[in-house]
mmCIF file of C-alpha atoms in Angstrom:
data_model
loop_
_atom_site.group_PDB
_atom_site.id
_atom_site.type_symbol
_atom_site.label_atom_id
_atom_site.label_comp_id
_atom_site.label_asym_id
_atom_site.label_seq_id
_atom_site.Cartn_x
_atom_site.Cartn_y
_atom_site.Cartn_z
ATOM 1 C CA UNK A 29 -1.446 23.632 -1.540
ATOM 2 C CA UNK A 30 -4.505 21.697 -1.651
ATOM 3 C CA UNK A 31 -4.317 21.475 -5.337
ATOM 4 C CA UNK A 32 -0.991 20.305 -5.571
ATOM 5 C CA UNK A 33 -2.154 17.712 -2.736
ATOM 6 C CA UNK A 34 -4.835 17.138 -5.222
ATOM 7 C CA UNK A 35 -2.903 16.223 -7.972
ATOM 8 C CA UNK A 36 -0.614 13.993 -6.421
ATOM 9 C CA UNK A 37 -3.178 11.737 -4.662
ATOM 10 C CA UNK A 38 -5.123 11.569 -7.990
ATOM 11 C CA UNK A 39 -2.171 10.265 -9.742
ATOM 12 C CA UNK A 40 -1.387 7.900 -7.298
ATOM 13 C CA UNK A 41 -4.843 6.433 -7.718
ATOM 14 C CA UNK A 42 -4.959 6.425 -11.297
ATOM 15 C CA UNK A 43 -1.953 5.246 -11.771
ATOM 16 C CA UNK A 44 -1.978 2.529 -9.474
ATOM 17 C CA UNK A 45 -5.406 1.405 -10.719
ATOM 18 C CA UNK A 46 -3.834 0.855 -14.095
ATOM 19 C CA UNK A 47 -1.571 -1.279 -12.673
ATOM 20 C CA UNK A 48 -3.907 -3.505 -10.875
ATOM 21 C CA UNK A 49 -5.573 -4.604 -14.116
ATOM 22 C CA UNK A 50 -2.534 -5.071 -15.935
ATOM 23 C CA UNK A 51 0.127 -6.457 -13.956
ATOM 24 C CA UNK A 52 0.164 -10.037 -14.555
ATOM 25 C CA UNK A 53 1.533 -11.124 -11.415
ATOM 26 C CA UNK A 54 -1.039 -11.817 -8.765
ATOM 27 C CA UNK A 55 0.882 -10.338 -5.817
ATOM 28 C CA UNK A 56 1.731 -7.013 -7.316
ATOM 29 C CA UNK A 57 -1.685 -6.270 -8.438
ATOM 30 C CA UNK A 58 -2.804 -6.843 -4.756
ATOM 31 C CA UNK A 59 0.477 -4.098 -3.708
ATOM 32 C CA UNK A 60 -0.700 -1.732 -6.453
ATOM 33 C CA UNK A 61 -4.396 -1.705 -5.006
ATOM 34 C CA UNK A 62 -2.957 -1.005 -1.639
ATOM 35 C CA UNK A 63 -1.518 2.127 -3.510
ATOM 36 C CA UNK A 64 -4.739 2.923 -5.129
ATOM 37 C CA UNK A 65 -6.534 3.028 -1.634
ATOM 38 C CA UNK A 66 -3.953 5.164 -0.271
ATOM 39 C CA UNK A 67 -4.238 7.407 -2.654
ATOM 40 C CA UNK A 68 -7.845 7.290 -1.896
ATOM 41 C CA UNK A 69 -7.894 7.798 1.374
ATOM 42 C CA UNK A 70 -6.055 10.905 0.892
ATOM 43 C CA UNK A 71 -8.393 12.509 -1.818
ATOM 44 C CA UNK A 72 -10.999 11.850 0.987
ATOM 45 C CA UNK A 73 -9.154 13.463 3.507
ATOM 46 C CA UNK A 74 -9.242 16.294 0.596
ATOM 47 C CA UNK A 75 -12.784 16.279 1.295
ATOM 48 C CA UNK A 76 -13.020 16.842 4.501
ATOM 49 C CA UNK A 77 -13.499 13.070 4.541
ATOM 50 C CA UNK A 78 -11.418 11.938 7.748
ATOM 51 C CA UNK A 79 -13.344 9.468 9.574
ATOM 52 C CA UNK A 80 -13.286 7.621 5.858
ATOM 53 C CA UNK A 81 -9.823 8.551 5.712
ATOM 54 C CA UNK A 82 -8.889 6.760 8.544
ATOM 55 C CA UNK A 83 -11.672 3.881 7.895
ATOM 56 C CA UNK A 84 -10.144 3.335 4.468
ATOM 57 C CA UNK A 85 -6.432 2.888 5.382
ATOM 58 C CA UNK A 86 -7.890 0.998 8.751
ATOM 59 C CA UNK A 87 -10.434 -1.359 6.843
ATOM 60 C CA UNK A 88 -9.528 -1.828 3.508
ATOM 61 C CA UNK A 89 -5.332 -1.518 3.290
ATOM 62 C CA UNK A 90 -5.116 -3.300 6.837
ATOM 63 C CA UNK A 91 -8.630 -6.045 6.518
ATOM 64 C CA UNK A 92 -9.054 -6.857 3.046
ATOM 65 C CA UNK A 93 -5.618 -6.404 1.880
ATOM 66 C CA UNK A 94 -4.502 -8.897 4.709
ATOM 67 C CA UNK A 95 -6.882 -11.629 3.337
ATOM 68 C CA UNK A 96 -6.415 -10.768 -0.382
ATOM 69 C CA UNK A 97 -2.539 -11.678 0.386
ATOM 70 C CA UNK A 98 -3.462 -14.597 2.384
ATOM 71 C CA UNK A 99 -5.378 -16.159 -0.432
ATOM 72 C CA UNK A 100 -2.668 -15.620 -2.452
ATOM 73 C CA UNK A 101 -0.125 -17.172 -0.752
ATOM 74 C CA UNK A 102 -2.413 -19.998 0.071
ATOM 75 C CA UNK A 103 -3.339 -20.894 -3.542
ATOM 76 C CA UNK A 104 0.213 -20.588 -4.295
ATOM 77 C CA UNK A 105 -0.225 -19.991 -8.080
ATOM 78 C CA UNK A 106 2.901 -18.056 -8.873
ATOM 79 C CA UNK A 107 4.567 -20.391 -10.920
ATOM 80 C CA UNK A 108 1.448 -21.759 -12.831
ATOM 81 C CA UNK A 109 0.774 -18.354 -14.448
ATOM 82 C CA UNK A 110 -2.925 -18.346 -16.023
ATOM 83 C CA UNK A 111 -2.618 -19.371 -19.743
ATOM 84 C CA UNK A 112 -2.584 -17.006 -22.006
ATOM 85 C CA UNK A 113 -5.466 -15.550 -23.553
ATOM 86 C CA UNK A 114 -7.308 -18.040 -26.095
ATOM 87 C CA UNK A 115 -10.501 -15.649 -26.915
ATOM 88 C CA UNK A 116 -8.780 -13.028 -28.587
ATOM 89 C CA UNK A 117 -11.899 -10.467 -28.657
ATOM 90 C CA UNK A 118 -12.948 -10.926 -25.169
ATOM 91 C CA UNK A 119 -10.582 -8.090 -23.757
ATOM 92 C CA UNK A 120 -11.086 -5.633 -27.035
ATOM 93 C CA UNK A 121 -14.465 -5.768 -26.378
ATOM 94 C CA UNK A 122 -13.814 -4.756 -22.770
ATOM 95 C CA UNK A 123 -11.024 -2.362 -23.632
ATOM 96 C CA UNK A 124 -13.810 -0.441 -25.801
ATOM 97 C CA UNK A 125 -16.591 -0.436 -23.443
ATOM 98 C CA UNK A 126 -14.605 0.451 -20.135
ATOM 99 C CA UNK A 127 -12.952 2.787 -22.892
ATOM 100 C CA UNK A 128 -16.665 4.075 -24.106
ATOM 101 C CA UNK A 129 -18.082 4.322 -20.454
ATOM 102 C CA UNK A 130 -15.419 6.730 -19.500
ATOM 103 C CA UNK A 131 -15.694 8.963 -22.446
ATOM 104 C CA UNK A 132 -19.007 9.167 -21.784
ATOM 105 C CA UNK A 133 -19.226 9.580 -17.705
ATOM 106 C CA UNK A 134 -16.163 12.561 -18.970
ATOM 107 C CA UNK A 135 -18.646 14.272 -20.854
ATOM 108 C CA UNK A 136 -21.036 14.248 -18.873
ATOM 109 C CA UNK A 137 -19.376 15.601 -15.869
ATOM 110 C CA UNK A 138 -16.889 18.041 -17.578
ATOM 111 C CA UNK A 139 -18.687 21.132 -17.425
ATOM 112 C CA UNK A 140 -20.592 20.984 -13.865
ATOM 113 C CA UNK A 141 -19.449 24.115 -12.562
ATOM 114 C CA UNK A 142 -20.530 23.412 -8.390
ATOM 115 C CA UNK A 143 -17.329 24.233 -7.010
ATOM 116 C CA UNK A 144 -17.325 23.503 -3.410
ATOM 117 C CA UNK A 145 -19.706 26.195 -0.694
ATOM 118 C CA UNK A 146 -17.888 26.577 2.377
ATOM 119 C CA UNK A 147 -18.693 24.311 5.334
ATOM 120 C CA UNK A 148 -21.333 25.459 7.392
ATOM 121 C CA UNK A 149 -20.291 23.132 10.968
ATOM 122 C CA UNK A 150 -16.235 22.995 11.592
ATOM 123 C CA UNK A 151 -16.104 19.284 12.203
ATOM 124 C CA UNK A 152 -17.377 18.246 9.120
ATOM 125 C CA UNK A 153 -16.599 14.963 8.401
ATOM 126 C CA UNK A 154 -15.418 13.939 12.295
ATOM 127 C CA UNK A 155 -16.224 11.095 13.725
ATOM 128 C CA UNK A 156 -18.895 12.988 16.188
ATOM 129 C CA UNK A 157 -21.148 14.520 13.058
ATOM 130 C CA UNK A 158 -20.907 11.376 11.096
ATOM 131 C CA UNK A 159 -21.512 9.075 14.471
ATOM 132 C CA UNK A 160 -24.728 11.400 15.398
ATOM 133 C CA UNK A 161 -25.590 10.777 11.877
ATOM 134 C CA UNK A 162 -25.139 7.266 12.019
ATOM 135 C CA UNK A 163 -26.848 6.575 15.533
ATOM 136 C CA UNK A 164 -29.717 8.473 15.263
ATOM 137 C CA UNK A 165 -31.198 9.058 11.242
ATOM 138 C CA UNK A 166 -29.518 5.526 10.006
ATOM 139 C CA UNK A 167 -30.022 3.401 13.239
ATOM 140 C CA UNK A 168 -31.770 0.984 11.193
ATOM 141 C CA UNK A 169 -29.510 0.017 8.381
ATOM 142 C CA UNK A 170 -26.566 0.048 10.982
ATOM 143 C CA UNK A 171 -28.252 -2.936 12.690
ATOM 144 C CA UNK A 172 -28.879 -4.682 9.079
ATOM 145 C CA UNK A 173 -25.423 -3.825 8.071
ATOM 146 C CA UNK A 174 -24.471 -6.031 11.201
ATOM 147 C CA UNK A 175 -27.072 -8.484 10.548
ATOM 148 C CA UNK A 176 -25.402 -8.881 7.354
ATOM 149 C CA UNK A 177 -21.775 -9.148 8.646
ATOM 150 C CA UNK A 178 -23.474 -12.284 10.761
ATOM 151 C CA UNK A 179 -24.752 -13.621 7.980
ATOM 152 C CA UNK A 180 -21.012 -13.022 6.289
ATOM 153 C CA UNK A 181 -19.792 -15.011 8.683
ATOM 154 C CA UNK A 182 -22.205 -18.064 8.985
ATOM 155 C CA UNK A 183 -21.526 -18.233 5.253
ATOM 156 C CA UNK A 184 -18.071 -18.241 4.951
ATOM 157 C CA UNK A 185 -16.980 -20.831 7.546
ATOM 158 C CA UNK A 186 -20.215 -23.091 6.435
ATOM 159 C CA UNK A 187 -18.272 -22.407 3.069
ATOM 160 C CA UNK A 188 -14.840 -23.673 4.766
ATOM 161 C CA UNK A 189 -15.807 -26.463 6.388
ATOM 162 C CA UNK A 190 -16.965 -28.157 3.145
ATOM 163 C CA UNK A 191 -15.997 -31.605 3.474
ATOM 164 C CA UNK A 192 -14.973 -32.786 0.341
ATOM 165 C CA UNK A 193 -14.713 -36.929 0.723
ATOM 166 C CA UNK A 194 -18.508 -36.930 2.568
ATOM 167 C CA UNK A 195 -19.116 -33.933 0.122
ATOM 168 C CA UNK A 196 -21.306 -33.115 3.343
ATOM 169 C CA UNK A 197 -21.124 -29.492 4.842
ATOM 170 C CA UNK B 14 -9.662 25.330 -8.170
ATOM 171 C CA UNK B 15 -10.766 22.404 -7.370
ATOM 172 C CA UNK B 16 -14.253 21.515 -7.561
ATOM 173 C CA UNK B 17 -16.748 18.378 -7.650
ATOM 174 C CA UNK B 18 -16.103 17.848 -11.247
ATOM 175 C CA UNK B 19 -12.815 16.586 -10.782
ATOM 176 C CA UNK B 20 -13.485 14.277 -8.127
ATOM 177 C CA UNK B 21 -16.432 12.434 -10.705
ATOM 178 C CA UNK B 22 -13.796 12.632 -13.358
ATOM 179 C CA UNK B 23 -11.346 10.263 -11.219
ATOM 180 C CA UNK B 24 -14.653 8.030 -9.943
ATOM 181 C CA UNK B 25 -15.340 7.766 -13.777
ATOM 182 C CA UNK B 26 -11.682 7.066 -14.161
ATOM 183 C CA UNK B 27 -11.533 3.937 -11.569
ATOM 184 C CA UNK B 28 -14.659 2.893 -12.328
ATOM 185 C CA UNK B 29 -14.450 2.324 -15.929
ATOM 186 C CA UNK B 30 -10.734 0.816 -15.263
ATOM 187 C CA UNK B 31 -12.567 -1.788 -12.713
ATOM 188 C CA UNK B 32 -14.959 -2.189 -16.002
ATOM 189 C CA UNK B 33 -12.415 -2.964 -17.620
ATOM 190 C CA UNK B 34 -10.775 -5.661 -15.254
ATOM 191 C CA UNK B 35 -13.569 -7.393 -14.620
ATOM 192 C CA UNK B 36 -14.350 -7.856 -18.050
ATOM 193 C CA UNK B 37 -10.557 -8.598 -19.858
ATOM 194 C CA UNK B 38 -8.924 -10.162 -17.011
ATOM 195 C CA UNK B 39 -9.373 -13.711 -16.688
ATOM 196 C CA UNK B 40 -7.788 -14.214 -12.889
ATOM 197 C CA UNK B 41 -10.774 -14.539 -10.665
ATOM 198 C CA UNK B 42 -8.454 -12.919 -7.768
ATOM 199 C CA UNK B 43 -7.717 -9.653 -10.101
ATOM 200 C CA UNK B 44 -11.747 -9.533 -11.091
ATOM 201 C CA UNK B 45 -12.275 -9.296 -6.772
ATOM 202 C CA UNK B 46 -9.600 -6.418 -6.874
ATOM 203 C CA UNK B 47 -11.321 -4.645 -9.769
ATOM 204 C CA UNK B 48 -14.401 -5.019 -8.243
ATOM 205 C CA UNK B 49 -13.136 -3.060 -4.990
ATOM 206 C CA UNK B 50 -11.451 -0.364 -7.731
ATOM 207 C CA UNK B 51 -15.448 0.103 -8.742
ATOM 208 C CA UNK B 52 -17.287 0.203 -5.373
ATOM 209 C CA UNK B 53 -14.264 2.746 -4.417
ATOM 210 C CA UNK B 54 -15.351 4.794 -7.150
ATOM 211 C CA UNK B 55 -18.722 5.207 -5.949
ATOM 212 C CA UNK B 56 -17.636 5.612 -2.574
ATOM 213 C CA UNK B 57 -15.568 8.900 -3.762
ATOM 214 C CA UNK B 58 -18.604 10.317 -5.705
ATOM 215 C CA UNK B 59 -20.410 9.873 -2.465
ATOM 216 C CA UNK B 60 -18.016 11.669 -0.172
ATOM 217 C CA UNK B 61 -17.720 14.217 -2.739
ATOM 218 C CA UNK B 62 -21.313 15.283 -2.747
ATOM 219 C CA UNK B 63 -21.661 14.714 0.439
ATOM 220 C CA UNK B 64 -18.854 17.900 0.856
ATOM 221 C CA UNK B 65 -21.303 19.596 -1.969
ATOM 222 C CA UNK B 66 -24.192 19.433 0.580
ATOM 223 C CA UNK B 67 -22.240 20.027 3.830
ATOM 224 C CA UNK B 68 -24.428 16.649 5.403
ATOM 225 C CA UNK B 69 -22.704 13.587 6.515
ATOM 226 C CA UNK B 70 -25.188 11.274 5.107
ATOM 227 C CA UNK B 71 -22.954 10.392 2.272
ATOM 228 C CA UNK B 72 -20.257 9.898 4.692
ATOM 229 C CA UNK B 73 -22.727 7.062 6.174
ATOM 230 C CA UNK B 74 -23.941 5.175 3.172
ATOM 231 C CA UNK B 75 -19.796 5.306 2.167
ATOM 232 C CA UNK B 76 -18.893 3.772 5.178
ATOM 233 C CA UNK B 77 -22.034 0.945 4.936
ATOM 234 C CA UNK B 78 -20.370 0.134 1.440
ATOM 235 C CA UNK B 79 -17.080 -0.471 2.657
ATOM 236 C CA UNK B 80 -18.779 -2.599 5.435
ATOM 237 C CA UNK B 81 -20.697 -4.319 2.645
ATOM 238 C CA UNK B 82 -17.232 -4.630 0.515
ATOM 239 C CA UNK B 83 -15.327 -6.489 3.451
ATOM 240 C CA UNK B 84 -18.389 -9.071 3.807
ATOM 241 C CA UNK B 85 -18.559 -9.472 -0.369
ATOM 242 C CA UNK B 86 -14.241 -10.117 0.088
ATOM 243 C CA UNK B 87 -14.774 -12.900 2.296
ATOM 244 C CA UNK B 88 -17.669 -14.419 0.836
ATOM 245 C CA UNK B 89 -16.260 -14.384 -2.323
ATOM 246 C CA UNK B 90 -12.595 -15.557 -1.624
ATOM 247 C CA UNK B 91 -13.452 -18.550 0.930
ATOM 248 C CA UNK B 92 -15.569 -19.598 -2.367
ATOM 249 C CA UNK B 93 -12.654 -18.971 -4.410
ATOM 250 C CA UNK B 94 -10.754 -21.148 -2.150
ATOM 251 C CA UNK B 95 -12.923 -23.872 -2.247
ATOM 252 C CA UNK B 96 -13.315 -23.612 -6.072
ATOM 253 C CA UNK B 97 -9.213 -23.923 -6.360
ATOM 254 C CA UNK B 98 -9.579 -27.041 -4.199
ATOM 255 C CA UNK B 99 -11.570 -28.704 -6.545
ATOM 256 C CA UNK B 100 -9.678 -27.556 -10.058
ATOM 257 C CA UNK B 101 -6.207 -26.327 -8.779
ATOM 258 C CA UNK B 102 -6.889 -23.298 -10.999
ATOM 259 C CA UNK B 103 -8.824 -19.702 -10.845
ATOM 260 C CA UNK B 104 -9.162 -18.779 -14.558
ATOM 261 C CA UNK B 105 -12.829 -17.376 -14.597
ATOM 262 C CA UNK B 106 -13.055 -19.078 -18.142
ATOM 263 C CA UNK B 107 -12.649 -23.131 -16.605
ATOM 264 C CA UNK B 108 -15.006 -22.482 -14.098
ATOM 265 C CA UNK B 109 -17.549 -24.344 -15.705
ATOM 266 C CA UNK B 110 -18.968 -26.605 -13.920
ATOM 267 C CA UNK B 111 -22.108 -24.556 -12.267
ATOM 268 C CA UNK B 112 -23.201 -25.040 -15.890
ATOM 269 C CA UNK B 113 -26.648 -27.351 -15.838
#
Protein backbone atom coordinates (compact mmCIF):
# COMPACT_ATOMS: atom_id res chain seq x y z
CA UNK A 1 0.00 0.00 0.00
CA UNK A 2 2.66 2.24 0.99
CA UNK A 3 4.44 1.66 -2.20
CA UNK A 4 1.74 2.31 -4.38
CA UNK A 5 1.24 5.57 -2.09
CA UNK A 6 4.83 5.95 -2.91
CA UNK A 7 4.64 6.01 -6.39
CA UNK A 8 1.88 8.20 -6.83
CA UNK A 9 3.14 11.09 -4.63
CA UNK A 10 6.54 10.80 -6.42
CA UNK A 11 4.95 11.31 -9.70
CA UNK A 12 3.01 14.02 -8.67
CA UNK A 13 6.17 15.79 -7.61
CA UNK A 14 8.15 15.06 -10.50
CA UNK A 15 5.84 15.72 -12.72
CA UNK A 16 4.66 18.84 -11.49
CA UNK A 17 8.24 20.10 -11.04
CA UNK A 18 8.67 19.72 -14.76
CA UNK A 19 6.01 21.80 -15.27
CA UNK A 20 7.05 24.64 -13.15
CA UNK A 21 10.17 25.23 -15.24
CA UNK A 22 8.55 24.91 -18.41
CA UNK A 23 5.25 26.33 -18.48
CA UNK A 24 5.54 29.66 -19.88
CA UNK A 25 2.72 31.20 -18.26
CA UNK A 26 3.52 32.77 -14.93
CA UNK A 27 0.33 31.71 -13.12
CA UNK A 28 0.39 28.06 -13.96
CA UNK A 29 3.88 27.54 -12.96
CA UNK A 30 2.90 29.02 -9.50
CA UNK A 31 -0.45 26.16 -9.63
CA UNK A 32 1.99 23.44 -10.70
CA UNK A 33 4.38 24.20 -7.62
CA UNK A 34 1.38 24.04 -5.41
CA UNK A 35 1.14 20.43 -6.91
CA UNK A 36 4.73 19.73 -6.40
CA UNK A 37 4.41 20.60 -2.58
CA UNK A 38 1.50 18.48 -2.25
CA UNK A 39 2.99 15.84 -3.51
CA UNK A 40 5.66 16.58 -1.07
CA UNK A 41 3.98 16.79 1.77
CA UNK A 42 2.66 13.44 1.20
CA UNK A 43 6.07 11.61 0.56
CA UNK A 44 6.82 13.18 4.04
CA UNK A 45 3.92 11.91 5.57
CA UNK A 46 5.52 8.56 3.92
CA UNK A 47 8.16 9.18 6.30
CA UNK A 48 6.68 9.34 9.20
CA UNK A 49 7.07 13.07 8.54
CA UNK A 50 3.62 14.58 9.84
CA UNK A 51 4.30 17.60 11.72
CA UNK A 52 6.21 18.60 8.17
CA UNK A 53 3.34 17.22 6.51
CA UNK A 54 1.06 19.44 7.93
CA UNK A 55 3.77 22.45 8.10
CA UNK A 56 4.27 22.06 4.36
CA UNK A 57 0.64 22.20 3.11
CA UNK A 58 0.11 24.93 6.16
CA UNK A 59 3.28 27.14 5.31
CA UNK A 60 4.26 26.77 1.98
CA UNK A 61 0.81 25.89 -0.26
CA UNK A 62 -1.24 28.34 2.11
CA UNK A 63 1.92 31.38 2.96
CA UNK A 64 4.11 31.49 0.11
CA UNK A 65 1.80 30.36 -2.49
CA UNK A 66 -0.63 33.23 -1.34
CA UNK A 67 2.12 35.89 -1.94
CA UNK A 68 3.68 34.21 -5.02
CA UNK A 69 -0.02 34.76 -6.59
CA UNK A 70 -0.28 38.13 -5.20
CA UNK A 71 2.83 39.29 -6.93
CA UNK A 72 1.59 37.99 -9.84
CA UNK A 73 -1.47 39.53 -10.12
CA UNK A 74 0.05 42.74 -8.98
CA UNK A 75 2.74 42.96 -11.70
CA UNK A 76 0.12 42.05 -14.06
CA UNK A 77 2.48 40.73 -16.81
CA UNK A 78 0.23 38.28 -18.57
CA UNK A 79 -0.10 39.90 -21.69
CA UNK A 80 3.56 41.22 -22.01
CA UNK A 81 4.98 37.67 -22.16
CA UNK A 82 8.95 37.80 -21.56
CA UNK A 83 10.65 37.97 -25.04
CA UNK A 84 11.80 35.19 -26.34
CA UNK A 85 15.07 33.83 -25.78
CA UNK A 86 17.97 35.94 -27.55
CA UNK A 87 21.12 33.86 -26.01
CA UNK A 88 20.53 30.75 -27.61
CA UNK A 89 23.21 28.65 -25.45
CA UNK A 90 22.27 29.97 -22.15
CA UNK A 91 19.51 27.21 -21.49
CA UNK A 92 21.66 24.21 -23.33
CA UNK A 93 24.19 24.91 -21.10
CA UNK A 94 21.74 24.61 -18.21
CA UNK A 95 19.81 21.75 -19.75
CA UNK A 96 23.32 19.79 -19.64
CA UNK A 97 24.44 20.64 -16.28
CA UNK A 98 21.01 20.22 -14.34
CA UNK A 99 21.05 17.16 -16.88
CA UNK A 100 24.85 16.14 -15.67
CA UNK A 101 24.13 16.85 -11.88
CA UNK A 102 21.36 14.38 -11.85
CA UNK A 103 23.14 11.63 -13.59
CA UNK A 104 25.61 12.00 -11.30
CA UNK A 105 23.65 12.49 -7.73
CA UNK A 106 21.70 8.94 -9.59
CA UNK A 107 24.80 7.20 -9.46
CA UNK A 108 25.79 7.95 -6.61
CA UNK A 109 22.80 7.06 -4.65
CA UNK A 110 21.58 4.01 -6.72
CA UNK A 111 23.02 1.28 -4.91
CA UNK A 112 22.77 2.42 -1.04
CA UNK A 113 21.11 -0.48 0.22
CA UNK A 114 19.83 1.22 4.04
CA UNK A 115 16.38 0.31 3.74
CA UNK A 116 14.49 1.77 6.53
CA UNK A 117 15.08 0.05 10.64
CA UNK A 118 11.92 0.09 12.34
CA UNK A 119 11.05 3.01 14.63
CA UNK A 120 12.21 2.68 17.95
CA UNK A 121 9.45 5.55 19.79
CA UNK A 122 5.67 5.30 18.20
CA UNK A 123 5.25 9.00 17.72
CA UNK A 124 7.95 9.52 15.57
CA UNK A 125 7.67 12.45 13.77
CA UNK A 126 4.62 14.11 16.12
CA UNK A 127 4.56 17.28 17.01
CA UNK A 128 5.53 16.31 20.87
CA UNK A 129 9.09 14.45 19.82
CA UNK A 130 9.93 17.05 17.30
CA UNK A 131 8.67 20.07 19.82
CA UNK A 132 10.91 18.43 22.80
CA UNK A 133 13.50 18.40 20.18
CA UNK A 134 13.05 21.77 19.20
CA UNK A 135 12.65 23.40 22.80
CA UNK A 136 15.23 21.88 24.51
CA UNK A 137 18.61 20.65 22.10
CA UNK A 138 17.83 23.60 19.35
CA UNK A 139 16.57 26.40 21.74
CA UNK A 140 19.13 28.54 20.35
CA UNK A 141 18.69 28.59 16.64
CA UNK A 142 14.82 28.73 17.29
CA UNK A 143 15.36 32.20 18.82
CA UNK A 144 17.80 33.21 15.73
CA UNK A 145 15.38 31.72 13.35
CA UNK A 146 12.93 34.40 14.90
CA UNK A 147 15.49 36.97 15.08
CA UNK A 148 15.75 36.46 11.50
CA UNK A 149 11.99 36.53 10.65
CA UNK A 150 12.33 40.23 12.48
CA UNK A 151 14.88 41.11 10.51
CA UNK A 152 12.59 39.69 7.36
CA UNK A 153 10.29 41.96 8.22
CA UNK A 154 12.19 45.30 8.94
CA UNK A 155 13.58 44.58 5.48
CA UNK A 156 10.80 44.08 3.46
CA UNK A 157 8.51 47.00 4.40
CA UNK A 158 11.85 49.37 4.58
CA UNK A 159 11.97 47.75 0.99
CA UNK A 160 8.16 48.89 0.32
CA UNK A 161 8.13 52.06 1.46
CA UNK A 162 10.83 53.17 -1.04
CA UNK A 163 9.84 56.45 -2.12
CA UNK A 164 10.61 56.80 -5.51
CA UNK A 165 10.20 60.86 -6.36
CA UNK A 166 12.46 61.74 -2.90
CA UNK A 167 14.26 58.40 -3.86
CA UNK A 168 14.42 58.57 0.11
CA UNK A 169 13.47 55.35 2.15
CA UNK B 1 10.47 -1.99 -0.85
CA UNK B 2 11.00 1.16 -0.35
CA UNK B 3 14.06 2.43 1.05
CA UNK B 4 16.24 5.77 1.47
CA UNK B 5 17.58 5.44 -1.95
CA UNK B 6 14.54 6.34 -3.56
CA UNK B 7 13.72 9.22 -1.60
CA UNK B 8 17.59 10.84 -2.68
CA UNK B 9 16.74 9.75 -6.16
CA UNK B 10 13.53 12.18 -6.23
CA UNK B 11 15.68 15.04 -4.05
CA UNK B 12 18.28 14.57 -6.92
CA UNK B 13 15.37 14.70 -9.28
CA UNK B 14 13.89 18.26 -7.99
CA UNK B 15 16.95 19.51 -7.28
CA UNK B 16 18.67 19.28 -10.49
CA UNK B 17 15.16 20.40 -12.21
CA UNK B 18 15.38 23.70 -9.82
CA UNK B 19 19.14 23.70 -11.41
CA UNK B 20 17.83 23.78 -14.23
CA UNK B 21 15.20 26.68 -13.79
CA UNK B 22 17.25 28.86 -12.27
CA UNK B 23 19.71 28.68 -14.81
CA UNK B 24 17.44 28.53 -18.42
CA UNK B 25 14.56 30.43 -17.29
CA UNK B 26 14.78 34.00 -17.68
CA UNK B 27 11.43 35.09 -15.48
CA UNK B 28 12.80 36.26 -12.21
CA UNK B 29 9.30 35.00 -10.60
CA UNK B 30 9.90 31.25 -12.09
CA UNK B 31 13.84 31.44 -10.82
CA UNK B 32 12.02 32.19 -6.94
CA UNK B 33 9.79 29.04 -7.67
CA UNK B 34 12.78 26.93 -8.74
CA UNK B 35 14.59 28.01 -6.01
CA UNK B 36 11.80 26.64 -3.49
CA UNK B 37 11.81 23.23 -5.94
CA UNK B 38 15.74 23.08 -4.61
CA UNK B 39 15.53 23.93 -0.88
CA UNK B 40 12.45 21.28 -1.00
CA UNK B 41 14.81 18.86 -2.19
CA UNK B 42 17.04 19.14 0.62
CA UNK B 43 14.35 19.32 2.95
CA UNK B 44 13.20 15.62 1.73
CA UNK B 45 16.81 14.23 2.02
CA UNK B 46 16.64 15.58 5.50
CA UNK B 47 13.39 14.01 6.62
CA UNK B 48 14.49 10.96 4.98
CA UNK B 49 17.55 10.39 7.07
CA UNK B 50 16.17 11.66 9.73
CA UNK B 51 13.56 8.30 9.43
CA UNK B 52 17.12 6.38 8.78
CA UNK B 53 18.24 7.44 12.31
CA UNK B 54 14.87 7.30 14.14
CA UNK B 55 15.91 11.19 15.71
CA UNK B 56 13.86 14.17 14.99
CA UNK B 57 16.72 16.43 14.53
CA UNK B 58 16.31 16.40 10.83
CA UNK B 59 12.74 17.04 11.33
CA UNK B 60 14.07 20.42 13.11
CA UNK B 61 16.69 21.77 10.79
CA UNK B 62 13.69 20.90 7.88
CA UNK B 63 11.34 22.91 9.52
CA UNK B 64 14.14 26.00 10.22
CA UNK B 65 14.57 25.83 6.29
CA UNK B 66 11.13 26.25 5.47
CA UNK B 67 11.12 29.12 8.09
CA UNK B 68 14.22 30.44 6.35
CA UNK B 69 12.40 29.85 2.75
CA UNK B 70 9.23 32.03 3.74
CA UNK B 71 11.65 35.00 4.95
CA UNK B 72 14.00 34.52 1.50
CA UNK B 73 10.09 34.69 -0.48
CA UNK B 74 9.38 37.92 0.92
CA UNK B 75 12.62 39.46 0.81
CA UNK B 76 13.08 38.57 -2.50
CA UNK B 77 9.60 39.39 -4.08
CA UNK B 78 8.99 42.94 -2.28
CA UNK B 79 12.52 43.53 -4.18
CA UNK B 80 11.12 42.11 -7.19
CA UNK B 81 8.32 44.46 -6.84
CA UNK B 82 10.22 47.35 -6.49
CA UNK B 83 12.56 46.34 -9.37
CA UNK B 84 9.23 46.06 -11.78
CA UNK B 85 8.40 49.58 -10.58
CA UNK B 86 11.34 50.95 -11.91
CA UNK B 87 11.57 48.85 -15.49
CA UNK B 88 7.95 47.49 -15.90
CA UNK B 89 9.69 44.17 -16.63
CA UNK B 90 11.25 40.97 -14.63
CA UNK B 91 13.48 39.33 -17.28
CA UNK B 92 16.62 38.44 -15.10
CA UNK B 93 18.68 39.37 -18.33
CA UNK B 94 17.53 43.57 -18.27
CA UNK B 95 18.22 43.77 -14.84
CA UNK B 96 21.23 45.56 -15.33
CA UNK B 97 21.50 48.31 -13.69
CA UNK B 98 23.30 47.08 -10.22
CA UNK B 99 26.14 46.92 -12.77
CA UNK B 100 29.04 49.62 -11.54
Amino acid sequence: MDTVFFYIFTGLTLISALCVISFRNTLSSAVSLVVCFFGLAGLFALLQAHLLAALQILVYAGAIMVLFLFVIMLLNLGQKEISRVKMAFLPVVGILLGVYLIAILVLDFKNIPVSFPPLTIDDFGSIKTVGRTLFTQYLIPFEIISILLLIGVVGVVSVAKYDREEGTP
Amino acid sequence: MIGISHFLLISACLFGLGIIGVICRRNALVVFMSIELMLNAANLTLVGFSRVYGHADGHVLAFFVIALAAVEVAVGLSILLTVAGHTDDIDTQKMRFLKG
